[in-house]
Coordinates of C-alpha atoms (C1' of nucleotides) in Angstrom, one line a residue:
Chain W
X1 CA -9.1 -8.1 20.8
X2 CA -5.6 -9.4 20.5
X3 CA -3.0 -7.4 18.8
X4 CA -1.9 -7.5 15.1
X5 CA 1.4 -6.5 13.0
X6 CA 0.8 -4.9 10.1
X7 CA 3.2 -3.3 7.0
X8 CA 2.7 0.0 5.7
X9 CA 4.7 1.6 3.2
X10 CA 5.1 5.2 2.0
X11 CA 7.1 6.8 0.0
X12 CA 9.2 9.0 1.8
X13 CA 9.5 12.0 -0.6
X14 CA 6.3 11.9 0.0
X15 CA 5.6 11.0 3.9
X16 CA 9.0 9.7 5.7
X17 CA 9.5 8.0 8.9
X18 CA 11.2 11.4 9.7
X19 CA 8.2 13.4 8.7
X20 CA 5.9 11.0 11.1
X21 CA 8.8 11.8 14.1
X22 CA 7.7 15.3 13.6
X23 CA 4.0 15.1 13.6
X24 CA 3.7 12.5 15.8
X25 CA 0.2 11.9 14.6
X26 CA -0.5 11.4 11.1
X27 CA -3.6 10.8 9.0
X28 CA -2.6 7.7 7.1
X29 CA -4.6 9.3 3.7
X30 CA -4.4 8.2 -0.2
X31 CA -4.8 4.6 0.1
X32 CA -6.5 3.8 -3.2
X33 CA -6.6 0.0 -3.1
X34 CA -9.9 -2.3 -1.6
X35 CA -7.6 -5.0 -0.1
X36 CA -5.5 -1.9 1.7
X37 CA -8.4 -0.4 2.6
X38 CA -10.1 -3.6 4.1
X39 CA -7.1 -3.9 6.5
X40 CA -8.1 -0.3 8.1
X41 CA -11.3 -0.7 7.6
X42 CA -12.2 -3.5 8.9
X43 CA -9.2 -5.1 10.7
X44 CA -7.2 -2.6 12.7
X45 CA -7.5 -1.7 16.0
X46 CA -6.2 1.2 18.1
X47 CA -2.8 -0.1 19.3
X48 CA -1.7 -2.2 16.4
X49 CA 2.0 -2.1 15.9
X50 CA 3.2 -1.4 12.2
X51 CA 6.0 -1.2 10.2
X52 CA 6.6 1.6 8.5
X53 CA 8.3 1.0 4.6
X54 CA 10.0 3.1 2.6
X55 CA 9.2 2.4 -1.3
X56 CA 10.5 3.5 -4.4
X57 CA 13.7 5.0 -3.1
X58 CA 17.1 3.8 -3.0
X59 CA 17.4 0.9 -0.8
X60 CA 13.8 0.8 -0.1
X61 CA 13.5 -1.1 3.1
X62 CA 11.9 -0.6 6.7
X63 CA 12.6 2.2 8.4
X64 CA 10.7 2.6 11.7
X65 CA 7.7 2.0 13.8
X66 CA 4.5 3.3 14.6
X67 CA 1.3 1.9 16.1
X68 CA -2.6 2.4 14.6
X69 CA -3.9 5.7 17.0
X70 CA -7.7 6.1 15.9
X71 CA -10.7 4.1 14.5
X72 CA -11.7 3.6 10.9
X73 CA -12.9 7.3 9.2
X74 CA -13.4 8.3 6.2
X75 CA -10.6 9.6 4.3
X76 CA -11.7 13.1 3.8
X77 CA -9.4 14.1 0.7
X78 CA -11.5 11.7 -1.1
X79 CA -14.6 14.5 -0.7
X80 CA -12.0 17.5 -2.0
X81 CA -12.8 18.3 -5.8
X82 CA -8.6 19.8 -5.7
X83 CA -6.8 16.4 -4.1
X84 CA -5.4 13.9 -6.6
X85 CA -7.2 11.6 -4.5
X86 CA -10.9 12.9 -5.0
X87 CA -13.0 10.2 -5.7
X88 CA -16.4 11.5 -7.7
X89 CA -18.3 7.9 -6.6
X90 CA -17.4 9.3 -3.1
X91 CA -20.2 10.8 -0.8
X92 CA -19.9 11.8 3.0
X93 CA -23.1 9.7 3.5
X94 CA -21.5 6.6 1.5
X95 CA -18.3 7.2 1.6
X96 CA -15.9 4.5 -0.7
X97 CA -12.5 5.4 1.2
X98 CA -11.9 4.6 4.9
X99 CA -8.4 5.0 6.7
X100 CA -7.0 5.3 9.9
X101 CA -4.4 7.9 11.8
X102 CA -0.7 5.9 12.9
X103 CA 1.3 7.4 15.8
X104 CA 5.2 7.4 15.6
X105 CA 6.8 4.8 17.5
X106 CA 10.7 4.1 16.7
X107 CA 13.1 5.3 14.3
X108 CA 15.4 2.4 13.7
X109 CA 18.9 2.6 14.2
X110 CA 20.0 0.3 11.7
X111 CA 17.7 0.8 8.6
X112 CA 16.4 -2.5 6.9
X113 CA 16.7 -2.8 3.4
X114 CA 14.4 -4.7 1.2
X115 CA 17.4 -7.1 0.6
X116 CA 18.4 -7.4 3.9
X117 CA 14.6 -8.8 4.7
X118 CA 15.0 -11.5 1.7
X119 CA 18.2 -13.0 3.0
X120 CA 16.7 -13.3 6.3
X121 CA 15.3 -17.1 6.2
X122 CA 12.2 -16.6 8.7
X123 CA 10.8 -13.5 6.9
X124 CA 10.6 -15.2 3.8
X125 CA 6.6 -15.5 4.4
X126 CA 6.0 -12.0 4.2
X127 CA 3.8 -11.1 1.6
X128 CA 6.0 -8.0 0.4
X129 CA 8.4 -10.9 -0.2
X130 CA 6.5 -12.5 -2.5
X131 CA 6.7 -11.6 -6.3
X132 CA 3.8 -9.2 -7.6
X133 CA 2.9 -8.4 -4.0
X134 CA 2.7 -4.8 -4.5
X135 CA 0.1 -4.1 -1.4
X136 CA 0.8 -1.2 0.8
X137 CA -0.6 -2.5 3.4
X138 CA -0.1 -6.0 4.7
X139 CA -0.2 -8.0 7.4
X140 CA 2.8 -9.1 9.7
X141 CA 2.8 -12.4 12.1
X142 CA 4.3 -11.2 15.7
X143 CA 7.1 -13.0 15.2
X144 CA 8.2 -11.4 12.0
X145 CA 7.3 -7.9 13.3
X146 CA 9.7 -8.6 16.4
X147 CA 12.6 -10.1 13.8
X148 CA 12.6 -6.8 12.2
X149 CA 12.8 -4.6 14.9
X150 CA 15.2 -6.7 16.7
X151 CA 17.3 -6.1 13.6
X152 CA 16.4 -2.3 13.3
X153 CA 17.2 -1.2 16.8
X154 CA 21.0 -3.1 16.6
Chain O
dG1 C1' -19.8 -11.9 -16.4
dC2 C1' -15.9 -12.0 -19.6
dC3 C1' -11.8 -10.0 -20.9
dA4 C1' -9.0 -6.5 -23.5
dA5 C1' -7.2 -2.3 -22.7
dC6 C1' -5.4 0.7 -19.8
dG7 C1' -3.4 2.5 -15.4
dT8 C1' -0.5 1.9 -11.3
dT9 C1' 3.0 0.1 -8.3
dG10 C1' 7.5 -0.3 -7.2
dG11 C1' 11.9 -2.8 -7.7
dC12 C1' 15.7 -2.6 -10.5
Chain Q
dG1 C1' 13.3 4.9 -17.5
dC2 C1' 11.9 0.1 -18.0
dC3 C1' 8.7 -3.3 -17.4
dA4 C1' 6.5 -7.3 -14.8
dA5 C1' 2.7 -7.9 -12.2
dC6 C1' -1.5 -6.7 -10.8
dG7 C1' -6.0 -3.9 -10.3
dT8 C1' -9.7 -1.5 -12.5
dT9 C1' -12.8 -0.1 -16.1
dG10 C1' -16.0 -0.6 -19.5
dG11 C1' -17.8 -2.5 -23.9
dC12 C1' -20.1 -6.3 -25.3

DNA sequence: GCCAACGTTGGC
DNA sequence: GCCAACGTTGGC
């Protein structure tokens, strides 16, 4: 299976590029979305690169790298009565929420921001590009994925 | 199966 | 904090 690019984004109070430098492994949990979940679930492979994007913070923009490091699972905090993402139509035998771990990859030296990316002419296919994309996952071409962290590691 | 109401995302 | 855009829910 050939590699993909994907985009993830977090928000970094929450889960940081810094925070992933530290752990190293991370269970990518809390993805609440079909279309997001469909990419893990059904479309990424061990070994996909991804970039990782912080939202809601000030710039948001791409911060890192990190590559996809297990198989689809189930996302267990949907089972866990006390997480905010419990999901009561959840059960281990059909479980609705799958997810995968990411492994850190790069921090970038040069951090991108969001409107760094939409001067840049040959990203302007990406689909956090596009107006009312608000998927946190999405897919990257090769080419775009190796524009940005050309431009990250300057 | 339609669609109004509501909830969420996320840039600004 | 605002609000545009989009996703989900649930009554009918």
């Amino acid at each position: 299976m050939t590699k993909k690019y994907w985009l993830m984004k977090s928000e970094p109070d929450e889960f940081s590029i810094l925070d992933l430098k530290r752990v190293k492994v991370e269970a990518w949990t809390g993805i609440r979305n079909y279309q997001a979940r469909n990419f893990m679930r059904d479309e990424m492979s061990v070994g996909d690169e991804v970039l990782f994007y912080h939202s809601s913070t000030r710039p948001p923009g791409v911060a890192g790298t990190m590559t996809v490091a297990s198989r689809p699972y189930p996302d267990p905090l949907q089972f866990k009565k006390s997480s905010k993402y419990y999901d009561e139509k959840a059960t281990k035998e059909k479980p609705r929420w799958m997810m995968v771990d990411v492994k850190f990859q790069s921090v970038f030296s040069t951090y991108i921001p969001l409107q760094v990316l939409k001067n840049e002419v040959k990203l302007g296919n990406m689909a956090i590009l596009q107006k009312g994309t608000r998927l946190s996952i999405t897919p990257v071409t090769a080419a775009e994925f190796r524009h940005i962290v050309k431009m990250g590691e300057k």
